[in-house]
Coordinates of C-alpha atoms and ligand atoms in Angstrom, one line a residue:
M25 CA 147.5 111.2 101.4
T26 CA 144.1 112.2 102.7
R27 CA 140.6 111.9 101.3
R28 CA 140.5 115.7 101.1
E29 CA 142.3 115.6 97.7
G30 CA 139.9 116.5 95.0
M31 CA 137.7 118.5 97.5
T32 CA 137.3 122.2 97.5
L33 CA 137.3 124.1 100.8
T34 CA 134.5 126.6 100.8
S35 CA 134.3 130.0 102.5
A36 CA 131.8 128.6 104.9
G37 CA 134.2 125.9 106.1
Y38 CA 132.9 122.7 104.5
Y39 CA 134.3 120.9 101.5
T40 CA 132.7 120.2 98.1
S41 CA 133.3 117.6 95.5
Q42 CA 131.5 115.8 92.7
E43 CA 129.8 112.6 93.6
A44 CA 131.7 109.4 92.9
P45 CA 130.9 105.8 93.7
I46 CA 131.6 105.3 97.4
V47 CA 134.5 102.9 98.1
S48 CA 133.8 100.2 100.7
D49 CA 136.2 97.5 101.9
N50 CA 133.2 95.2 102.4
P51 CA 130.7 96.1 99.7
V52 CA 127.3 94.7 99.1
P53 CA 127.6 93.3 95.6
R54 CA 126.0 95.4 92.8
P55 CA 123.1 93.5 91.3
R56 CA 122.8 93.2 87.5
A57 CA 119.1 93.9 87.9
T58 CA 117.9 97.5 87.4
P59 CA 116.9 99.1 90.7
P60 CA 113.3 100.2 91.2
D61 CA 112.7 103.9 90.4
V62 CA 112.1 105.3 93.9
L63 CA 110.2 108.6 94.0
R64 CA 110.5 109.5 97.7
C65 CA 110.3 108.3 101.3
A66 CA 106.5 108.0 101.8
Y67 CA 105.7 106.6 105.2
M68 CA 107.0 104.9 108.3
E69 CA 105.2 102.1 110.1
L70 CA 106.0 102.4 113.8
V71 CA 105.1 99.8 116.4
V72 CA 104.0 101.6 119.6
T73 CA 103.1 100.0 123.0
D74 CA 100.3 102.4 124.0
L75 CA 98.2 103.5 121.1
A76 CA 96.2 106.1 123.1
A77 CA 99.4 107.7 124.4
S78 CA 100.9 107.8 120.9
R79 CA 97.7 109.2 119.4
Q80 CA 97.8 111.9 122.0
F81 CA 101.4 112.8 121.1
Y82 CA 101.1 112.7 117.3
V83 CA 97.5 114.0 116.9
D84 CA 96.8 116.2 119.8
V85 CA 100.3 117.7 120.4
L86 CA 101.9 117.6 116.9
G87 CA 98.7 118.0 115.0
L88 CA 99.2 115.3 112.3
H89 CA 95.9 114.7 110.5
L90 CA 93.9 111.5 111.1
T91 CA 93.1 109.6 107.9
E92 CA 91.7 106.5 109.5
E93 CA 92.0 104.5 112.7
D94 CA 90.9 101.2 114.3
D95 CA 91.7 99.3 117.5
E96 CA 95.0 98.2 116.1
A97 CA 96.4 101.1 114.1
I98 CA 96.2 104.8 113.4
Y99 CA 97.0 106.3 110.0
L100 CA 98.2 109.9 109.9
R101 CA 99.3 112.3 107.3
S102 CA 100.9 115.7 107.0
T103 CA 99.1 118.8 105.6
E104 CA 100.3 118.6 102.0
E105 CA 100.0 114.8 101.6
F106 CA 97.6 113.4 99.1
I107 CA 98.2 109.7 99.7
H108 CA 96.6 107.9 102.5
H109 CA 99.3 108.3 105.2
N110 CA 102.8 109.2 106.1
L111 CA 102.8 107.5 109.5
V112 CA 101.2 104.3 110.7
L113 CA 101.1 103.7 114.5
R114 CA 100.5 100.0 115.1
K115 CA 99.9 98.6 118.5
G116 CA 102.5 96.0 119.6
Q117 CA 104.5 94.5 122.4
V118 CA 107.9 96.0 121.5
A119 CA 108.4 99.5 120.3
A120 CA 110.2 99.3 117.0
V121 CA 110.0 100.1 113.3
A122 CA 108.1 97.7 111.0
A123 CA 108.7 99.4 107.7
F124 CA 110.6 102.3 106.0
S125 CA 108.3 102.7 103.0
Y126 CA 109.2 104.3 99.7
R127 CA 106.9 105.1 96.8
V128 CA 108.0 104.0 93.3
R129 CA 107.2 105.5 90.0
A130 CA 105.2 102.7 88.3
P131 CA 103.7 99.3 89.1
E132 CA 106.6 97.6 87.1
D133 CA 109.0 99.0 89.7
L134 CA 107.6 96.4 92.2
D135 CA 108.9 93.7 89.8
A136 CA 112.2 95.5 89.7
A137 CA 112.4 95.6 93.4
V138 CA 111.7 91.9 93.6
A139 CA 114.5 91.2 91.1
F140 CA 117.0 93.6 92.7
F141 CA 116.6 92.3 96.2
T142 CA 116.3 88.6 95.2
E143 CA 119.6 88.9 93.4
L144 CA 121.1 90.2 96.6
G145 CA 119.9 87.1 98.5
C146 CA 117.5 89.1 100.7
R147 CA 114.2 87.9 102.0
V148 CA 111.6 89.4 99.7
E149 CA 107.8 89.2 100.1
R150 CA 105.0 90.5 97.9
R151 CA 102.2 91.9 100.0
A152 CA 98.7 92.0 98.5
E153 CA 96.7 95.2 98.3
G154 CA 95.1 96.0 101.7
F155 CA 97.9 94.5 103.7
V156 CA 98.4 98.1 104.8
K157 CA 95.2 100.2 104.6
G158 CA 95.3 102.8 101.8
I159 CA 98.3 101.2 100.1
G160 CA 98.2 99.0 97.0
D161 CA 100.2 95.8 96.6
S162 CA 103.8 96.2 97.8
V163 CA 107.1 94.6 98.1
R164 CA 108.7 94.1 101.6
V165 CA 112.3 93.1 102.0
V166 CA 114.9 92.9 104.7
D167 CA 117.6 94.7 102.9
P168 CA 121.4 93.8 103.0
L169 CA 121.8 96.2 106.0
G170 CA 119.0 94.4 107.9
F171 CA 116.4 97.1 107.5
P172 CA 112.7 96.4 106.7
Y173 CA 112.2 98.3 103.5
E174 CA 108.9 98.5 101.6
F175 CA 108.2 99.7 98.0
F176 CA 104.7 100.5 96.7
H177 CA 103.2 102.4 93.9
R178 CA 99.4 102.5 94.2
A179 CA 97.9 104.4 97.0
E180 CA 94.5 105.7 98.0
H181 CA 94.2 109.4 97.4
V182 CA 92.9 111.7 100.2
E183 CA 92.3 115.4 100.4
R184 CA 95.4 117.6 100.5
L185 CA 94.7 119.9 103.4
S186 CA 97.0 122.9 102.5
W187 CA 94.0 125.1 101.8
R188 CA 92.2 124.2 105.1
Y189 CA 93.8 126.9 107.2
D190 CA 91.0 126.4 109.7
L191 CA 92.6 123.1 110.6
H192 CA 96.2 124.3 110.8
I193 CA 98.0 124.9 114.1
P194 CA 101.0 127.2 114.7
G195 CA 103.4 124.2 114.5
E196 CA 101.8 122.7 111.4
L197 CA 103.7 119.6 109.9
V198 CA 103.4 119.9 106.2
R199 CA 105.4 117.1 104.7
L200 CA 107.2 113.8 105.6
D201 CA 110.8 114.9 104.9
H202 CA 113.1 111.9 105.6
F203 CA 114.2 108.8 107.5
N204 CA 117.5 108.4 109.4
Q205 CA 119.0 105.0 109.9
V206 CA 121.8 103.8 112.2
T207 CA 124.2 101.3 110.7
P208 CA 127.7 100.1 111.7
D209 CA 129.4 100.5 108.3
V210 CA 128.5 103.8 106.6
P211 CA 130.5 103.3 103.4
R212 CA 129.0 99.9 102.9
A213 CA 125.5 101.3 103.4
V214 CA 126.1 104.3 101.1
S215 CA 127.6 102.1 98.3
Y216 CA 124.5 99.9 98.4
M217 CA 122.1 102.8 98.4
Q218 CA 124.0 104.3 95.4
N219 CA 123.3 100.9 93.6
L220 CA 119.6 101.3 94.6
G221 CA 119.7 104.7 92.8
F222 CA 120.1 107.1 95.6
R223 CA 122.4 110.2 95.3
V224 CA 124.7 111.4 98.0
T225 CA 124.3 115.0 99.0
E226 CA 126.4 115.4 102.2
D227 CA 128.6 113.4 104.6
I228 CA 130.8 113.7 107.7
Q229 CA 134.3 112.4 107.4
D230 CA 137.7 112.7 109.1
E231 CA 140.9 113.4 107.3
E232 CA 141.7 109.7 107.1
G233 CA 138.4 109.2 105.2
T234 CA 136.5 107.5 108.0
V235 CA 132.8 108.2 107.2
Y236 CA 130.6 108.9 110.3
A237 CA 127.3 109.7 108.5
A238 CA 126.0 110.4 105.0
W239 CA 122.8 111.9 103.5
M240 CA 121.1 110.5 100.4
R241 CA 118.2 111.5 98.3
R242 CA 115.8 110.5 95.5
K243 CA 113.5 113.6 95.6
P244 CA 115.4 116.9 95.1
T245 CA 116.0 117.8 98.7
V246 CA 119.0 117.0 100.9
H247 CA 117.7 113.5 101.7
D248 CA 115.1 110.8 101.8
T249 CA 117.2 108.9 104.2
A250 CA 120.5 109.3 106.0
M251 CA 123.0 106.7 107.4
T252 CA 124.3 107.5 110.8
G253 CA 127.3 105.4 112.0
G254 CA 126.5 103.3 115.1
D255 CA 125.2 100.0 116.4
G256 CA 122.6 98.8 114.0
P257 CA 120.3 98.2 112.2
R258 CA 118.3 100.7 114.2
M259 CA 116.1 103.7 113.3
H260 CA 117.5 107.0 114.4
H261 CA 114.6 109.3 113.6
V262 CA 111.7 110.0 111.3
C263 CA 111.3 113.6 110.2
F264 CA 108.5 115.9 109.3
A265 CA 108.9 119.4 107.7
T266 CA 107.3 122.7 108.6
H267 CA 107.1 125.7 106.3
E268 CA 109.0 128.1 108.5
K269 CA 111.3 128.4 111.6
H270 CA 108.6 129.9 113.7
N271 CA 106.5 126.8 113.4
I272 CA 109.2 124.9 115.1
L273 CA 109.4 127.4 117.9
A274 CA 105.6 127.1 118.3
I275 CA 106.0 123.4 118.9
C276 CA 108.6 124.1 121.7
D277 CA 106.2 126.7 123.2
K278 CA 103.3 124.2 123.1
L279 CA 105.3 121.4 124.7
G280 CA 106.4 123.8 127.4
S281 CA 102.8 124.9 128.1
L282 CA 101.7 121.3 128.3
R283 CA 104.5 120.6 130.8
R284 CA 105.9 118.1 128.3
S285 CA 109.3 119.7 127.9
D286 CA 110.9 116.3 128.5
A287 CA 109.8 115.4 125.0
I288 CA 112.4 117.8 123.7
E289 CA 115.7 116.0 123.3
R290 CA 117.8 118.4 121.3
G291 CA 117.4 121.8 119.8
P292 CA 115.8 123.9 118.4
G293 CA 118.8 124.9 116.3
R294 CA 120.3 125.3 112.9
H295 CA 122.1 122.3 111.4
G296 CA 125.4 122.7 109.5
V297 CA 124.6 119.6 107.5
S298 CA 121.6 120.3 105.3
N299 CA 121.4 123.9 106.6
A300 CA 118.0 123.1 108.0
F301 CA 116.4 124.5 111.2
Y302 CA 115.7 121.5 113.5
L303 CA 114.2 120.1 116.7
Y304 CA 114.4 116.5 118.0
L305 CA 111.6 115.1 120.0
R306 CA 111.0 111.7 121.7
D307 CA 107.6 110.1 121.5
P308 CA 106.0 108.2 124.4
D309 CA 107.9 105.0 123.4
G310 CA 111.2 106.9 122.9
H311 CA 111.0 106.9 119.1
R312 CA 112.8 110.0 117.9
V313 CA 111.0 112.5 115.7
E314 CA 112.7 115.4 114.0
I315 CA 110.9 118.6 113.0
Y316 CA 112.9 120.3 110.2
T317 CA 112.6 123.2 107.7
Q318 CA 114.5 125.1 105.0
D319 CA 117.0 122.8 103.5
Y320 CA 117.9 123.3 99.9
Y321 CA 117.3 122.1 96.3
T322 CA 119.6 119.3 95.1
G323 CA 118.0 118.1 91.9
D324 CA 120.6 119.0 89.3
P325 CA 122.8 116.1 88.2
D326 CA 126.0 117.9 89.1
N327 CA 124.8 119.0 92.6
P328 CA 128.0 119.3 94.7
V329 CA 128.5 116.8 97.5
I330 CA 129.2 118.6 100.8
T331 CA 131.7 117.0 103.2
W332 CA 132.0 118.2 106.8
D333 CA 135.0 117.5 109.0
V334 CA 134.0 115.5 112.0
H335 CA 136.0 118.0 114.2
D336 CA 134.0 120.9 112.8
N337 CA 131.8 121.7 115.9
Q338 CA 129.3 123.5 113.7
R339 CA 128.5 120.5 111.5
R340 CA 125.7 119.1 113.7
D341 CA 124.7 122.5 115.1
W342 CA 125.6 125.7 113.1
W343 CA 125.6 127.7 116.4
G344 CA 128.1 125.3 118.0
N345 CA 125.7 123.9 120.6
P346 CA 126.7 120.5 121.9
V347 CA 124.9 117.3 120.9
V348 CA 123.4 115.5 123.8
P349 CA 124.9 112.0 124.3
S350 CA 121.5 110.3 124.1
W351 CA 121.2 111.6 120.5
Y352 CA 124.3 109.6 119.6
T353 CA 123.6 106.4 121.6
E354 CA 119.8 105.8 121.5
A355 CA 117.7 104.6 118.6
S356 CA 114.7 102.3 117.9
L357 CA 114.9 98.6 117.1
V358 CA 113.7 97.5 113.6
L359 CA 111.7 94.4 112.9
D360 CA 112.1 91.6 110.4
L361 CA 109.2 90.5 108.1
D362 CA 107.8 88.3 110.9
G363 CA 107.7 91.1 113.4
N364 CA 110.8 90.0 115.4
P365 CA 113.4 92.6 116.4
Q366 CA 116.5 92.4 114.3
P367 CA 119.8 91.7 116.2
V368 CA 122.0 94.8 116.6
V369 CA 125.6 94.7 115.4
A370 CA 128.2 96.9 117.1
R371 CA 130.0 99.6 115.1
T372 CA 133.7 98.9 114.9
D373 CA 134.8 102.1 113.2
A374 CA 135.4 105.1 115.5
S375 CA 132.3 106.6 117.0
E376 CA 131.5 110.3 116.2
M377 CA 130.7 111.0 119.9
A378 CA 134.0 109.5 121.0
V379 CA 136.2 111.4 118.5
T380 CA 134.4 114.7 118.9
I381 CA 134.3 114.8 122.7
G382 CA 137.5 112.9 123.3
A383 CA 138.8 110.6 126.0
D384 CA 139.5 113.5 128.3
G385 CA 135.8 114.6 128.1
F386 CA 136.4 118.1 126.7
S387 CA 138.9 118.0 123.8
Y388 CA 136.2 119.3 121.4
T389 CA 138.0 121.3 118.8
R390 CA 137.7 122.9 115.5
A391 CA 139.6 121.1 112.7
D392 CA 142.2 123.8 112.4
Q393 CA 142.7 124.8 116.0
S394 CA 144.1 123.2 119.1
G395 CA 141.9 122.4 122.1
E396 CA 143.3 125.5 123.9
A397 CA 141.7 127.7 121.3
M398 CA 138.3 127.2 122.8
P399 CA 137.6 129.3 125.9
E400 CA 137.7 127.3 129.1
W401 CA 134.1 128.0 130.0
K402 CA 133.1 126.6 126.6
Q403 CA 135.2 123.4 126.9
G404 CA 133.2 122.3 129.9
E405 CA 130.0 122.5 127.9
Y406 CA 131.1 119.5 125.9
K407 CA 132.1 117.3 128.9
L408 CA 129.8 114.4 129.4
G409 CA 127.8 114.9 132.5
N410 CA 128.8 118.5 132.8
Q411 CA 125.5 119.9 131.7
L412 CA 123.3 121.0 134.6
Ligands
LIG205 FE1 117.2 114.3 110.2

């Protein structure tokens, strides 16, 4: 018996099914308390070691808009944003993530967040208005997976810059799209996130049902956050959206002209998962930033869940380009509520990099073909260390 029962194989090669509660053999208990009504991922607070270098990367190169700055922190937003910021760069000793922050629908949802996470036995702190500039009072928790989550409702409004074409650059970043988190036990993480009110849109599994990654949303896009299987808790990336593919190509061209091509880690390319066009960059501290465009609407209650086979070599890149090893292995530390790095726990389930590249270094196959089906010249492309 495999987990594929109940799934429909589509003409494009992935499977669909209707969402069901994720089964975990080590679940986070489901609280009796009603979860807060989360609207969307709203901002990330990043600790950076060189504020000037980070400012140069995020403002001068990527063109995020400066809302406010002081000697300790820089508050940036994307073009369409009307709340104070989508990214806080805060100066610190250790590069890490201080908060994954979500906006909730109403002030009462902060009380709901306190009740929900208190029942889970998590450390929960109310933070007074002004703790983060531009943000009203908030609730910060270390969630059951070890991530610093924040919930807020009230926020200072600023001008939406969509009509200010005079300020736009060819690679304009228009929205914060999603977070991506690394965690050892993906089904445990997804089950907890379902209890928090998130809906699953896509995942990557093998035939035995091992889950390697999953994508979850509140707003009606493919995701507000994703869980990537690996040593965690760590932050895999934070992602901003552009309007079009050509905006992403313009960012690549600009980085080339600035002789900063080293900042490009992976892509540009087309994802299988999410169908989005993508690019992965690394900031001066190594924090990974994705640029992304053109995923799809997911807001109907019966939106089909898409499952990709882990051996489908088009799941991560629709054109079949290999994923660089650093993308699988490297991620940012996350902080507890005192600002100390959270300990990292090793994944014990199979790693996606290991099962897709194989012990021999090149047994990268499609799910329905043997290794020999791939041309010899293509096999080497997937061998670690084989890229020139
Ligand atoms: Fe992403």
